[in-house]
Amino acid sequence: MSLSHEYETTAPAIDFKGKYAFVSLGCPKNTVDSERMMGLLKLDGYELTDDPERSDFVIVNTCGFIEQARTESFAAIDEMLELKRQGKTRGVIVSGCLAERQKEQLLLDRPDIDSLVGVFGREEITRIADRLLGDLAEQRIIFQPAPIRALADENRLQITPPHFAYLKISEGCDRLCTFCAIPKMRGKHASKPMEQILSEANELAKTGVKELIIVAQDTTYYGMDLYGEPRLTELLRELDQVEGLQWIRLMYFYPMYIDDELLETIAQAERILPYIDMPLQHSDDTMLRRMSRRINHLDAEKLIDRMREVIPDLTLRTTFITGFPGETEEQFQNLADFVTRHQFERMGVFTYSYEPDTPAAKLPDQIDDNVKEERRNRLMAIQQEIAFDFNKRQTGKTIQVIIDHPVPDQPGVWIGRAPFDAPDVDGSVFVTESGKSLAPGEIVPVEIVQGHGYDLVGVAV
């Protein structure tokens, strides 16, 4: 893993303790946890290396959300354990959601793991590293209960490029969707105090972050536990005033607590992009009830229409699940018609993942994997046509693009993102220099000359 950027700190110089490598997997919320652990290790005298074979120990921060993510996490753990067996690193620490979800079973299956750290044990990472290198192995498991307030995320060591960063505003979730194990891993919803969020946003801006990406398990529920009511609108107004930031991107909206005041705040803001990620998961009422989503298709339709009415040029991103237990062909077709009708600019589709410790696992009429995948492919075929048509409509326009990195072996060609493209999950813009040289983090006007699949091609103006 390459390290791109870090917070500045005023801490005095500390004696060097050792080198470590870090593997960060999973969602942006997990990325923030990884950056916090690496920041703590740096402050304590540990040095990060991108070569596990030159490390004293390796930390694997895992994802345990769905089967595919767990498979990736197990593979990363096993790869690092093999290095340990070959004598190329002294120890392996496993942290994050998979550790939280499987706890002692993970150690029974992989006894070579030196330490297991739950989601909320991350603040103990330096003590765990000290004990590992000091050959003090009597305490191998560190788990902490979910806090009543989201943990602070200061002093992070950034692993995203320097010009964009994720800002976590809350932890956990109260929604209890029947397919989801996140509440079991990350606990109940816990908001971060507004003052803390603003402090972290200002700290990131001072280090050169231009694009701030707001993340949580349930963004629109922010503040309910702290203030007795959702306070996302007020928070966004404050974040919009942070000097140095140019783009603020909003992710993980649950389709509740979205009112006109919130939408108007987004529409009128100086820095907040007209981009909202709002996972809907399905559109058929029977499926929504079985998922315990607390919204029906009529309310969803009204909400989408209202969002587009209030926020000009809104990019609406969503995700859906195919093959949820009991889904009939008719119910799937309702979803396909819903997607066709609403023309989401950005969309992801997942097949239902059987999770043994969730209510959905006990539902009758589990769907065959081939049917799940076939329905996913059909839905993505509909979305592909929508996305390609959206790209065609951008041709000839001049849009603002944030430059991410150069294209290898193509001098003068860069990869960037438009306001309608979030990192990792959406498309890109291939930008050719015209006159002046570009640099990562610049936001420049780009004339779009053509679409290229899900991506765009343009020339810097």
XYZ file of N, CA, C and O in Angstrom, residues 260-356:
388
model
N -37.373 19.428 2.735
C -37.060 20.526 1.823
C -35.938 21.407 2.355
O -35.128 21.929 1.573
N -35.870 21.588 3.665
C -34.811 22.428 4.228
C -33.441 21.839 3.932
O -32.506 22.553 3.562
N -33.313 20.516 4.066
C -32.048 19.858 3.750
C -31.735 19.979 2.265
O -30.600 20.320 1.879
N -32.718 19.728 1.416
C -32.490 19.797 -0.029
C -32.149 21.210 -0.475
O -31.258 21.414 -1.319
N -32.812 22.191 0.074
C -32.529 23.588 -0.290
C -31.143 24.002 0.180
O -30.450 24.776 -0.496
N -30.723 23.490 1.341
C -29.366 23.771 1.821
C -28.338 23.238 0.841
O -27.356 23.923 0.514
N -28.543 22.026 0.359
C -27.624 21.445 -0.626
C -27.640 22.249 -1.920
O -26.594 22.552 -2.503
N -28.837 22.626 -2.362
C -28.974 23.347 -3.633
C -28.305 24.718 -3.586
O -27.744 25.174 -4.589
N -28.346 25.382 -2.441
C -27.861 26.757 -2.332
C -26.417 26.849 -1.854
O -25.843 27.933 -1.848
N -25.829 25.738 -1.469
C -24.484 25.761 -0.887
C -23.438 26.141 -1.930
O -23.595 25.909 -3.126
N -22.351 26.681 -1.430
C -21.238 27.083 -2.303
C -20.358 25.898 -2.659
O -19.879 25.778 -3.783
N -20.134 25.006 -1.690
C -19.162 23.930 -1.871
C -19.792 22.542 -2.009
O -19.119 21.610 -2.446
N -21.037 22.378 -1.604
C -21.656 21.051 -1.636
C -22.085 20.713 -3.056
O -22.824 21.469 -3.698
N -21.614 19.593 -3.543
C -21.922 19.178 -4.910
C -23.383 18.724 -5.029
O -23.945 18.181 -4.073
N -23.983 18.883 -6.203
C -25.334 18.341 -6.439
C -25.255 16.842 -6.715
O -25.593 16.361 -7.803
N -24.790 16.126 -5.716
C -24.550 14.686 -5.820
C -24.997 14.049 -4.513
O -24.541 14.454 -3.429
N -25.916 13.093 -4.591
C -26.366 12.396 -3.389
C -26.353 10.896 -3.658
O -26.927 10.423 -4.647
N -25.701 10.165 -2.770
C -25.714 8.711 -2.800
C -26.791 8.247 -1.823
O -26.701 8.494 -0.625
N -27.854 7.604 -2.340
C -28.986 7.178 -1.508
C -29.342 5.730 -1.846
O -30.152 5.471 -2.732
N -28.739 4.756 -1.167
C -29.066 3.356 -1.444
C -30.539 3.059 -1.163
O -31.033 3.323 -0.070
N -31.236 2.517 -2.155
C -32.662 2.199 -2.014
C -32.916 0.703 -1.832
O -33.915 0.311 -1.250
N -32.060 -0.136 -2.382
C -32.049 -1.590 -2.228
C -33.152 -2.331 -3.003
O -32.922 -3.425 -3.493
N -34.352 -1.760 -3.113
C -35.405 -2.363 -3.921
C -36.506 -1.336 -4.119
O -36.461 -0.245 -3.532
N -37.492 -1.680 -4.952
C -38.629 -0.777 -5.164
C -39.972 -1.463 -4.958
O -40.995 -0.784 -4.860
N -39.956 -2.790 -4.913
C -41.215 -3.512 -4.730
C -41.598 -3.488 -3.253
O -40.768 -3.772 -2.375
N -42.858 -3.173 -2.954
C -43.274 -2.984 -1.559
C -43.112 -4.248 -0.719
O -42.721 -4.179 0.453
N -43.413 -5.409 -1.297
C -43.251 -6.647 -0.537
C -41.787 -6.873 -0.187
O -41.443 -7.236 0.950
N -40.911 -6.648 -1.136
C -39.481 -6.797 -0.876
C -39.002 -5.780 0.161
O -38.201 -6.104 1.055
N -39.463 -4.549 0.056
C -39.054 -3.517 1.010
C -39.489 -3.872 2.427
O -38.755 -3.631 3.396
N -40.683 -4.448 2.566
C -41.135 -4.874 3.899
C -40.270 -6.024 4.409
O -39.889 -6.045 5.588
N -39.966 -6.979 3.540
C -39.144 -8.115 3.971
C -37.722 -7.658 4.323
O -37.069 -8.264 5.184
N -37.270 -6.620 3.677
C -35.959 -6.055 4.003
C -35.995 -5.141 5.226
O -34.955 -4.736 5.722
N -37.199 -4.791 5.670
C -37.390 -3.847 6.782
C -36.782 -2.483 6.451
O -36.061 -1.884 7.249
N -37.141 -1.981 5.275
C -36.549 -0.734 4.806
C -37.333 0.519 5.222
O -36.891 1.632 4.999
N -38.519 0.383 5.748
C -39.275 1.507 6.312
C -39.591 2.593 5.287
O -39.644 3.780 5.601
N -39.789 2.191 4.048
C -40.230 3.109 3.005
C -40.956 2.270 1.956
O -40.636 1.081 1.784
N -41.965 2.831 1.280
C -42.614 2.108 0.195
C -42.282 2.792 -1.127
O -41.686 3.863 -1.156
N -42.680 2.149 -2.216
C -42.228 2.641 -3.518
C -42.848 3.999 -3.856
O -42.211 4.831 -4.509
N -44.081 4.262 -3.405
C -44.694 5.568 -3.690
C -43.948 6.695 -2.987
O -43.697 7.753 -3.583
N -43.595 6.477 -1.733
C -42.820 7.495 -1.009
C -41.455 7.695 -1.641
O -40.951 8.825 -1.713
N -40.850 6.602 -2.100
C -39.553 6.721 -2.763
C -39.676 7.525 -4.057
O -38.830 8.379 -4.360
N -40.734 7.262 -4.814
C -40.945 8.001 -6.065
C -41.116 9.499 -5.787
O -40.523 10.339 -6.467
N -41.936 9.821 -4.798
C -42.161 11.237 -4.454
C -40.868 11.901 -4.004
O -40.592 13.049 -4.362
N -40.087 11.170 -3.213
C -38.828 11.727 -2.724
C -37.858 11.996 -3.873
O -37.235 13.066 -3.943
N -37.725 11.039 -4.776
C -36.818 11.230 -5.923
C -37.254 12.430 -6.750
O -36.426 13.275 -7.132
N -38.535 12.531 -7.038
C -39.041 13.656 -7.831
C -38.764 14.983 -7.122
O -38.377 15.966 -7.761
N -38.970 15.003 -5.809
C -38.746 16.237 -5.058
C -37.267 16.614 -5.018
O -36.919 17.793 -5.155
N -36.414 15.641 -4.880
C -34.975 15.903 -4.879
C -34.532 16.513 -6.200
O -33.772 17.484 -6.236
N -35.032 15.962 -7.287
C -34.646 16.493 -8.601
C -35.259 17.877 -8.835
O -34.671 18.705 -9.532
N -36.431 18.122 -8.263
C -37.087 19.411 -8.426
C -36.337 20.522 -7.689
O -36.177 21.632 -8.212
N -35.834 20.226 -6.497
C -35.210 21.257 -5.651
C -33.740 21.469 -6.003
O -33.245 22.598 -5.952
N -33.018 20.395 -6.357
C -31.574 20.494 -6.617
C -31.327 20.431 -8.115
O -31.450 19.370 -8.737
N -30.972 21.549 -8.742
C -30.716 21.539 -10.193
C -29.552 20.617 -10.544
O -28.562 20.541 -9.815
N -29.680 19.907 -11.662
C -28.612 19.036 -12.172
C -28.145 18.010 -11.152
O -26.961 17.658 -11.093
N -29.067 17.496 -10.361
C -28.712 16.512 -9.337
C -28.224 15.212 -9.967
O -28.840 14.681 -10.887
N -27.102 14.715 -9.465
C -26.670 13.351 -9.752
C -27.138 12.488 -8.603
O -26.751 12.710 -7.453
N -27.968 11.501 -8.907
C -28.502 10.625 -7.883
C -27.904 9.235 -8.062
O -28.069 8.602 -9.100
N -27.169 8.818 -7.044
C -26.564 7.483 -7.058
C -27.330 6.583 -6.102
O -27.731 6.993 -5.029
N -27.536 5.328 -6.502
C -28.226 4.390 -5.633
C -27.659 2.993 -5.832
O -26.847 2.749 -6.731
N -28.100 2.078 -4.963
C -27.741 0.666 -5.110
C -28.982 -0.180 -4.891
O -29.908 0.204 -4.172
N -28.990 -1.367 -5.517
C -30.093 -2.301 -5.384
C -29.552 -3.709 -5.143
O -28.397 -4.011 -5.456
N -30.422 -4.551 -4.597
C -30.095 -5.952 -4.333
C -31.022 -6.831 -5.175
O -32.241 -6.640 -5.146
N -30.447 -7.769 -5.905
C -31.265 -8.744 -6.627
C -31.189 -10.093 -5.921
O -30.184 -10.441 -5.301
N -32.286 -10.846 -6.026
C -32.298 -12.195 -5.477
C -32.494 -12.258 -3.979
O -32.128 -13.265 -3.341
N -33.085 -11.200 -3.396
C -33.412 -11.275 -1.973
C -34.427 -12.402 -1.765
O -35.256 -12.668 -2.642
N -34.383 -13.098 -0.606
C -35.295 -14.245 -0.395
C -36.746 -13.925 -0.733
O -37.307 -12.939 -0.265
N -37.327 -14.768 -1.563
C -38.727 -14.620 -1.933
C -38.978 -13.735 -3.131
O -40.130 -13.622 -3.587
N -37.945 -13.116 -3.692
C -38.149 -12.221 -4.833
C -38.668 -13.014 -6.036
O -38.017 -13.938 -6.517
N -39.824 -12.632 -6.521
C -40.401 -13.285 -7.697
C -39.956 -12.551 -8.953
O -39.423 -11.426 -8.896
N -40.205 -13.163 -10.087
C -39.890 -12.501 -11.351
C -40.690 -11.212 -11.490
O -40.175 -10.202 -11.991
N -41.939 -11.224 -11.052
C -42.761 -10.013 -11.120
C -42.193 -8.898 -10.244
O -42.148 -7.734 -10.659
N -41.751 -9.245 -9.062
C -41.170 -8.239 -8.170
C -39.858 -7.695 -8.728
O -39.582 -6.496 -8.620
N -39.068 -8.566 -9.331
C -37.861 -8.080 -9.987
C -38.212 -7.144 -11.131
O -37.564 -6.117 -11.342
N -39.239 -7.480 -11.901
C -39.630 -6.633 -13.018
C -40.100 -5.273 -12.528
O -39.865 -4.245 -13.187
N -40.762 -5.232 -11.360
C -41.124 -3.942 -10.768
C -39.882 -3.089 -10.524
O -39.886 -1.881 -10.765
N -38.821 -3.743 -10.051
C -37.560 -3.029 -9.823
C -36.964 -2.549 -11.144
O -36.511 -1.401 -11.248
N -36.962 -3.393 -12.143
C -36.413 -3.005 -13.450
C -37.182 -1.821 -14.028
O -36.583 -0.880 -14.581
N -38.501 -1.842 -13.905
C -39.321 -0.723 -14.398
C -39.017 0.558 -13.618
O -38.989 1.656 -14.194
N -38.789 0.412 -12.328
C -38.455 1.555 -11.465
C -37.147 2.209 -11.913
O -37.040 3.435 -12.016
N -36.156 1.376 -12.210
C -34.863 1.891 -12.679
C -35.020 2.599 -14.021
O -34.467 3.682 -14.243
N -35.782 1.998 -14.925
C -36.015 2.622 -16.234
C -36.724 3.959 -16.079
O -36.395 4.944 -16.764
N -37.662 4.011 -15.179
C -38.476 5.217 -14.994
C -37.665 6.367 -14.410
O -37.838 7.521 -14.811
N -36.761 6.074 -13.502
C -36.092 7.168 -12.781
C -34.704 7.512 -13.302
O -34.130 8.519 -12.874
N -34.146 6.708 -14.199
C -32.931 7.105 -14.915
C -31.835 7.603 -13.959
O -31.330 8.725 -14.061
N -31.456 6.762 -13.010
C -30.397 7.125 -12.067
C -29.090 7.338 -12.810
O -28.655 6.479 -13.581
N -28.457 8.467 -12.542
C -27.194 8.759 -13.223
C -26.109 7.746 -12.849
O -25.248 7.418 -13.667
N -26.136 7.298 -11.604
C -25.137 6.345 -11.119
C -25.850 5.264 -10.315
O -26.714 5.557 -9.497
N -25.459 4.003 -10.523
C -26.152 2.917 -9.849
C -25.243 1.702 -9.725
O -24.479 1.378 -10.626
N -25.323 1.029 -8.581
C -24.646 -0.240 -8.381
C -25.666 -1.314 -8.057
O -26.723 -1.022 -7.478
N -25.389 -2.557 -8.422
C -26.294 -3.669 -8.146
C -25.496 -4.798 -7.513
O -24.437 -5.182 -8.007
N -26.023 -5.331 -6.408
C -25.402 -6.442 -5.708
C -26.368 -7.620 -5.671
O -27.574 -7.431 -5.515
N -25.839 -8.806 -5.797
C -26.672 -9.980 -5.546
C -26.789 -10.166 -4.035
O -25.862 -9.840 -3.280
N -27.921 -10.673 -3.597
C -28.133 -10.897 -2.169
C -27.083 -11.867 -1.625
O -26.823 -12.920 -2.199
N -26.469 -11.470 -0.514
C -25.463 -12.294 0.142
C -26.063 -12.933 1.391
O -26.543 -12.228 2.280
N -26.064 -14.252 1.425
C -26.612 -14.981 2.568
C -25.706 -14.769 3.781
O -24.533 -15.142 3.763
N -26.246 -14.137 4.817
C -25.486 -13.852 6.030
C -26.117 -14.610 7.190
O -27.222 -14.280 7.629
N -25.446 -15.639 7.712
C -26.065 -16.553 8.684
C -26.629 -15.871 9.934
O -27.600 -16.357 10.506
